[in-house]
Coordinates of C-alpha atoms in Angstrom, one line a residue:
X290 CA -27.7 -14.2 -17.2
X291 CA -25.1 -14.3 -14.0
X292 CA -21.9 -12.2 -14.6
X293 CA -23.9 -10.5 -17.6
X294 CA -26.0 -8.8 -15.6
X295 CA -25.6 -5.6 -15.3
X296 CA -28.7 -4.6 -12.9
X297 CA -28.3 -7.7 -11.2
X298 CA -24.6 -7.0 -10.2
X299 CA -25.5 -2.9 -9.3
X300 CA -28.0 -4.4 -6.3
X301 CA -24.7 -6.9 -5.6
X302 CA -22.7 -3.1 -5.1
X303 CA -24.7 -0.9 -3.3
X304 CA -25.5 -3.9 -0.9
X305 CA -21.8 -3.8 0.2
X306 CA -20.9 0.5 -0.6
X307 CA -18.8 1.6 2.5
X308 CA -20.8 5.1 1.2
X309 CA -23.9 3.3 2.3
X310 CA -23.3 1.5 5.2
X311 CA -22.2 -1.8 4.3
X312 CA -20.7 -2.4 7.7
X313 CA -23.6 -4.4 9.2
X314 CA -23.3 -6.8 5.8
X315 CA -20.0 -7.4 6.5
X316 CA -19.9 -7.6 9.9
X317 CA -22.6 -10.5 10.2
X318 CA -20.7 -12.4 6.6
X319 CA -17.3 -12.7 10.0
X320 CA -20.3 -13.5 12.2
X321 CA -21.3 -16.3 10.1
X322 CA -17.6 -17.6 8.5
X323 CA -16.5 -17.7 12.3
X324 CA -19.4 -19.5 13.3
X325 CA -19.8 -22.4 10.5
X326 CA -15.9 -22.7 10.8
X327 CA -14.3 -21.8 13.9
X328 CA -10.8 -22.1 12.4
X329 CA -11.1 -19.1 10.1
X330 CA -11.1 -16.7 13.0
X331 CA -7.9 -17.7 14.2
X332 CA -6.4 -16.5 10.8
X333 CA -7.4 -13.0 11.9
X334 CA -6.4 -10.2 14.6
X335 CA -8.9 -9.6 17.3
X336 CA -9.6 -6.2 16.3
X337 CA -12.0 -7.0 13.2
X338 CA -12.2 -3.4 12.5
X339 CA -9.4 -2.8 9.7
X340 CA -10.1 -6.1 8.6
X341 CA -14.0 -5.6 7.3
X342 CA -13.0 -2.5 6.4
X343 CA -10.4 -3.1 3.6
X344 CA -12.8 -6.3 2.5
X345 CA -15.5 -3.9 1.7
X346 CA -13.8 -1.6 -0.1
X347 CA -12.1 -5.0 -1.9
X348 CA -15.7 -6.4 -2.7
X349 CA -17.1 -3.2 -3.2
X350 CA -14.4 -2.7 -6.1
X351 CA -15.0 -6.4 -7.6
X352 CA -18.6 -5.8 -7.6
X353 CA -18.3 -2.4 -9.3
X354 CA -15.6 -3.8 -12.2
X355 CA -17.9 -6.4 -12.9
X356 CA -21.1 -3.8 -13.2
X357 CA -18.3 -2.2 -15.9
X358 CA -17.5 -5.4 -17.5
X359 CA -14.6 -5.4 -17.4
X360 CA -12.7 -8.7 -16.1
X361 CA -8.5 -7.9 -16.5
X362 CA -7.7 -6.3 -13.5
X363 CA -10.0 -7.8 -10.9
X364 CA -8.9 -11.3 -12.4
X365 CA -5.3 -10.4 -11.7
X366 CA -6.2 -8.7 -8.2
X367 CA -8.0 -11.4 -6.9
X368 CA -5.2 -13.8 -7.9
X369 CA -2.7 -11.6 -6.5
X370 CA -5.0 -11.5 -3.2
X371 CA -5.0 -15.2 -3.5
X372 CA -1.2 -16.1 -3.7
X373 CA -0.6 -13.2 -0.9
X374 CA -3.3 -14.8 1.7
X375 CA -1.2 -17.9 2.0
X376 CA 0.9 -15.9 4.5
X377 CA -2.4 -16.2 6.9
X378 CA -2.1 -20.1 6.3
X379 CA -5.4 -19.9 4.6
X380 CA -6.3 -23.6 3.4
X381 CA -9.1 -24.7 0.6
X382 CA -11.3 -25.5 3.4
X383 CA -11.8 -22.0 4.3
X384 CA -12.3 -21.3 0.6
X385 CA -15.4 -23.6 1.1
X386 CA -16.6 -21.8 4.0
X387 CA -16.0 -18.4 3.4
X388 CA -18.0 -18.5 -0.1
X389 CA -20.9 -20.4 1.7
X390 CA -20.8 -17.4 3.9
X391 CA -21.4 -14.6 1.3
X392 CA -23.3 -15.8 -0.3
X393 CA -25.5 -16.9 2.4
X394 CA -25.6 -12.9 3.8
X395 CA -25.4 -11.3 0.9
X396 CA -29.0 -13.3 0.3
X397 CA -30.1 -12.4 4.5
X398 CA -29.3 -8.8 3.5
X399 CA -31.4 -8.6 0.2
X400 CA -34.7 -10.5 1.3
X401 CA -36.7 -8.0 -0.3
X402 CA -34.8 -7.9 -3.0
X403 CA -33.7 -11.2 -3.8
X404 CA -35.2 -12.1 -7.3
X405 CA -33.9 -15.0 -9.3
X406 CA -31.5 -12.4 -11.4
X407 CA -29.8 -11.3 -8.1
X408 CA -29.4 -15.2 -6.6
X409 CA -27.4 -16.1 -10.2
X410 CA -25.5 -12.9 -9.7
X411 CA -24.5 -13.4 -6.4
X412 CA -23.7 -16.9 -6.8
X413 CA -21.5 -16.5 -10.1
X414 CA -19.9 -13.4 -8.9
X415 CA -18.8 -14.9 -5.3
X416 CA -18.1 -18.3 -7.0
X417 CA -15.6 -16.3 -9.5
X418 CA -13.8 -14.5 -6.6
X419 CA -13.4 -17.2 -4.3
X420 CA -12.4 -19.5 -7.2
X421 CA -9.7 -16.8 -8.2
X422 CA -8.7 -16.7 -5.0
X423 CA -8.4 -20.2 -4.8
X424 CA -6.7 -21.6 -7.4
X425 CA -4.3 -18.8 -7.7
X426 CA -3.1 -19.8 -4.0
X427 CA -3.3 -23.5 -5.2
X428 CA -0.9 -23.4 -8.3
X429 CA 1.8 -20.5 -6.6
X430 CA 4.6 -22.9 -6.0
X431 CA 7.0 -20.7 -3.9
X432 CA 6.9 -19.9 -0.1
X433 CA 4.1 -17.6 0.8
X434 CA 6.8 -15.3 3.0
X435 CA 10.0 -15.0 4.0
X436 CA 11.5 -14.2 7.4
X437 CA 14.0 -11.9 8.3
X438 CA 17.0 -10.6 11.1
X439 CA 16.9 -7.2 12.5
X440 CA 20.4 -6.0 12.0
X441 CA 20.3 -2.4 12.3
X442 CA 17.3 0.0 13.8
X443 CA 18.1 4.3 13.7
X444 CA 15.9 6.8 14.9
X445 CA 16.0 9.0 12.2
X446 CA 13.3 12.2 14.2
X447 CA 11.1 11.7 16.8
X448 CA 8.2 9.4 14.4
X449 CA 10.4 7.9 11.4
X450 CA 12.9 4.8 12.0
X451 CA 14.9 3.2 9.0
X452 CA 15.4 -0.6 9.9
X453 CA 17.6 -3.2 8.0
X454 CA 17.3 -6.6 8.0
X455 CA 18.8 -9.4 6.7
X456 CA 16.2 -11.8 5.3
X457 CA 16.7 -15.6 5.7
X458 CA 16.4 -15.6 1.6
X459 CA 16.4 -12.6 -0.8
X460 CA 12.7 -11.3 -1.7
X461 CA 12.6 -10.5 -5.5
X462 CA 10.6 -7.3 -5.9
X463 CA 9.8 -4.4 -8.4
X464 CA 11.7 -1.3 -7.4
X465 CA 8.3 0.9 -6.1
X466 CA 6.6 -2.4 -5.2
X467 CA 5.3 -2.9 -1.5
X468 CA 5.2 -5.8 0.9
X469 CA 2.9 -6.8 4.2
X470 CA 5.2 -7.2 7.6
X471 CA 4.5 -8.8 10.6
X472 CA 6.5 -7.9 13.5
X473 CA 6.7 -9.9 16.9
X474 CA 4.6 -7.6 19.0
X475 CA 2.0 -7.7 17.0
X476 CA 0.9 -11.3 15.7
X477 CA -1.3 -11.5 12.6
X478 CA -1.1 -7.6 11.8
X479 CA 0.5 -7.5 9.0
X480 CA 1.3 -3.5 8.1
X481 CA 2.3 -2.2 4.3
X482 CA 5.8 -1.3 4.3
X483 CA 7.6 -0.2 0.8
X484 CA 11.3 -1.1 0.7
X485 CA 13.7 1.9 0.1
X486 CA 16.1 -0.2 -1.9
X487 CA 16.0 -2.5 -4.8
X488 CA 15.8 -6.0 -4.3
X489 CA 19.3 -7.4 -3.2
X490 CA 20.4 -11.0 -3.9
X491 CA 22.1 -10.8 -0.6
X492 CA 18.9 -11.1 1.1
X493 CA 19.5 -7.1 2.3
X494 CA 16.2 -5.3 2.7
X495 CA 15.8 -2.0 4.4
X496 CA 12.0 0.2 5.3
X497 CA 11.8 3.4 6.3
X498 CA 8.8 3.5 9.1
X499 CA 6.5 6.5 10.4
X500 CA 4.5 6.2 13.7
X501 CA 1.3 7.1 13.0
X502 CA -1.2 8.3 15.9
X503 CA -3.4 5.6 16.7
X504 CA -1.5 2.9 14.7
X505 CA -0.5 0.1 16.8
X506 CA 2.2 -1.4 14.5
X507 CA 4.0 1.1 13.3
X508 CA 4.6 2.9 16.6
X509 CA 5.6 -0.3 18.3
X510 CA 7.8 -0.8 15.5
X511 CA 9.7 2.8 15.7
X512 CA 9.7 1.8 19.7
X513 CA 10.2 -1.2 20.5
X514 CA 12.1 -2.6 17.3
X515 CA 15.5 -4.2 18.6
X516 CA 18.8 -6.1 16.1
X517 CA 17.9 -9.5 16.4
X518 CA 14.2 -9.5 15.9
X519 CA 12.3 -11.4 13.4
X520 CA 10.0 -10.0 11.3
X521 CA 7.9 -11.8 8.5
X522 CA 7.7 -10.4 5.4
X523 CA 4.7 -11.9 2.4
X524 CA 5.1 -11.5 -1.6
X525 CA 5.3 -7.8 -3.3
X526 CA 2.1 -5.7 -4.5
X527 CA 1.8 -2.7 -6.5
X528 CA 2.5 -1.0 -10.1
X529 CA 4.6 2.2 -9.7
X530 CA 7.3 2.1 -12.0
X531 CA 9.2 4.4 -14.5
X532 CA 9.4 4.1 -17.8
X533 CA 12.8 4.7 -19.1
X534 CA 11.6 5.8 -22.7
X535 CA 8.5 7.7 -22.0
X536 CA 10.2 10.9 -20.9
X537 CA 11.0 12.7 -17.5
X538 CA 9.5 12.1 -14.1
X539 CA 8.2 14.3 -11.1
X540 CA 8.5 12.3 -7.5
X541 CA 6.4 13.4 -4.8
X542 CA 7.2 11.9 -1.4
X543 CA 5.9 13.0 1.8
X544 CA 7.8 11.9 5.1
X545 CA 8.6 8.2 4.4
X546 CA 6.6 8.0 1.1
X547 CA 9.9 8.6 0.0
X548 CA 11.0 4.7 0.1
X549 CA 9.9 3.3 -2.9
X550 CA 10.6 6.4 -4.7
X551 CA 14.0 6.2 -3.4
X552 CA 14.1 2.3 -4.6
X553 CA 13.0 3.3 -8.0
X554 CA 15.8 6.6 -7.9
X555 CA 18.8 3.6 -7.0
X556 CA 17.8 1.2 -9.7
X557 CA 17.8 4.5 -11.9
X558 CA 21.5 4.5 -10.8
X559 CA 22.3 1.3 -13.1
X560 CA 21.6 3.2 -16.3
X561 CA 24.3 5.7 -17.9
X562 CA 21.5 7.5 -19.4
X563 CA 18.2 8.2 -17.4
X564 CA 15.4 10.8 -18.3
X565 CA 15.1 13.7 -16.1
X566 CA 13.6 13.4 -12.5
X567 CA 13.0 15.9 -10.2
X568 CA 11.9 15.1 -6.7
X569 CA 10.0 17.1 -4.2
X570 CA 10.1 15.7 -0.4
X571 CA 8.2 17.0 2.0
X572 CA 7.8 16.8 6.1
X573 CA 5.9 18.6 8.2
X574 CA 9.4 20.5 9.5
X575 CA 12.5 20.5 8.3
X576 CA 14.4 18.0 10.4
X577 CA 11.6 15.3 9.2
X578 CA 13.4 15.4 5.7
X579 CA 15.3 12.6 7.3
X580 CA 17.5 11.2 4.6
X581 CA 18.3 14.6 2.6
X582 CA 22.0 13.7 3.2
X583 CA 21.6 10.4 1.1
X584 CA 19.8 12.4 -1.6
X585 CA 22.0 14.8 -2.0
X586 CA 25.1 11.9 -2.5
X587 CA 23.0 10.5 -5.5
X588 CA 22.1 13.8 -7.3
X589 CA 25.6 14.8 -6.7
X590 CA 26.9 11.8 -8.8
X591 CA 23.5 11.6 -11.3
X592 CA 22.8 14.6 -13.4
X593 CA 19.1 13.2 -14.4
X594 CA 18.1 14.0 -10.7
X595 CA 17.2 17.0 -8.8
X596 CA 16.2 17.1 -5.7
X597 CA 13.8 20.3 -4.0
X598 CA 13.4 19.8 -0.4
X599 CA 9.8 21.4 1.1
X600 CA 8.8 21.7 4.9
X601 CA 5.1 23.0 6.2
X602 CA 7.5 25.3 9.0
X603 CA 10.6 27.4 7.9
X604 CA 12.2 26.1 11.9
X605 CA 12.7 23.1 13.8
X606 CA 10.6 22.2 16.3
X607 CA 12.5 22.2 20.2
X608 CA 13.1 18.1 19.7
X609 CA 15.1 18.5 16.9
X610 CA 18.3 18.5 18.4
X611 CA 17.4 15.1 19.5
X612 CA 17.7 12.9 16.4
X613 CA 20.7 13.5 13.6
X614 CA 20.8 16.6 11.3
X615 CA 19.0 16.0 8.1
X616 CA 21.0 19.4 6.5
X617 CA 23.1 18.3 3.7
X618 CA 26.0 20.0 2.5
X619 CA 25.5 23.2 -0.4
X620 CA 24.6 21.7 -3.8
X621 CA 20.7 20.6 -3.3
X622 CA 18.4 23.4 -4.3
X623 CA 16.9 25.6 -1.8
X624 CA 13.9 24.2 0.8
X625 CA 11.0 25.6 -0.5
X626 CA 7.9 26.6 2.5
X627 CA 4.5 25.5 2.4
X628 CA 2.6 22.1 1.5
X629 CA 4.0 19.4 -1.0
X630 CA 0.6 20.4 -3.2
X631 CA 0.9 24.1 -3.0
X632 CA 5.1 23.8 -3.8
X633 CA 4.8 21.8 -6.2
X634 CA 1.9 23.8 -8.1
X635 CA 3.7 26.7 -8.4
X636 CA 5.7 25.8 -11.1
X637 CA 3.0 24.5 -13.2
X638 CA 1.0 21.3 -13.7
X639 CA 4.0 19.4 -14.9
X640 CA 1.4 17.7 -17.4
X641 CA 4.1 16.6 -20.1
X642 CA 5.8 14.6 -17.1
X643 CA 5.3 10.9 -16.0
X644 CA 4.2 11.6 -12.2
X645 CA 4.6 9.1 -8.9
X646 CA 3.1 10.3 -5.7
X647 CA 3.8 8.3 -2.6
X648 CA 2.9 9.2 1.8
X649 CA -0.1 9.5 3.3
X650 CA -3.5 9.3 1.8
X651 CA -4.7 13.0 2.6
X652 CA -1.7 14.3 0.9
X653 CA -1.6 12.2 -2.0
X654 CA -4.9 13.0 -2.7
X655 CA -4.9 16.2 -1.9
X656 CA -0.9 16.8 -4.2
X657 CA -3.1 15.0 -7.2
X658 CA -6.5 17.2 -7.0
X659 CA -3.9 20.9 -7.4
X660 CA -2.0 18.7 -9.9
X661 CA -5.4 18.2 -11.6
X662 CA -6.8 21.4 -11.3
X663 CA -3.7 23.1 -12.9
X664 CA -4.6 21.0 -15.6
X665 CA -2.6 17.9 -15.6
X666 CA -4.0 14.6 -16.8
X667 CA -5.4 12.4 -14.5
X668 CA -4.2 9.4 -16.4
X669 CA -0.3 10.8 -16.2
X670 CA -0.5 10.2 -12.2
X671 CA 0.6 7.0 -10.5
X672 CA 0.3 6.6 -6.6
X673 CA -0.7 3.2 -4.8
X674 CA -4.3 2.5 -3.5
X675 CA -5.7 5.0 -0.9
X676 CA -7.3 3.5 2.1
X677 CA -10.0 6.0 3.9

């Protein structure tokens, strides 16, 4: 039965379930792969913890979709993964050894449940995953990445920087998408960032980066980026979007989660008529609302846009005076105090809107749960994939 055997696919899905302590299986997979193909080790950073976690979540999700007999999204996901992996220097040989290592590791860890049906399902599932990635990578004719030079670095708060680059060639992406970025301070460590402006035919691009506690790459970007640094940027991902014909829009941005929503808003400025867009932009302190002056300028010239600033605390900390004052001129809505989840739901459930939420995973989860508890249909809420 192979891919059609739901019971066998369920066994495979459970084996790689992060919630069921699949760490050992995933660790052994990488150990086995690097043993039979030492060149594969050079594709990854020295610290494999994040890579193992991401791989476990991806494989678990694909197996789950196969259990549910849903093929469209896994096919698209794996094809994109294959195209994106070209930036690491993955070759056809790496796919061969990866397929062998993953199948062997599943067989070893499932020895007590390894029936002929599970073996057939594992063979077909692994062949499908690797084959789709390999085929998409082989078919892609465009460059695997593009490089760019930092032309401006602005420290706008204690932990947020705005970085502008001039790319060697234009990078085309849809507003709301994100890319992976490699910086010179941390080779082979790629970090997800969302451009804060629509794609520029001249090759300009801008990112808003927040230094995350324990985050080596984000901390290096905020503290160490210098004009002249060379960055490497991969192909775009993600599907955040605004359907101009589907009614009014609610946007909720926490800190640098503003970036993809800002790109969408700026793209909407190309049109004379738009749905109404209400943006809640939140931070911990009032000084964290670093881009309010720009939002004020956009709202002042586009009556379809309204902006509500939100901060958890009503006064700034002492260090705020060391950074630019983000207080805009009069004209924006009065700043609200509280978490984004609290403030947004004070106004109701927004169930008639297209809803886009961007920010750190805990904020996105809390805000989404609060909206759903108020009665918002979950299918109306968009956000990028959340890492645990």
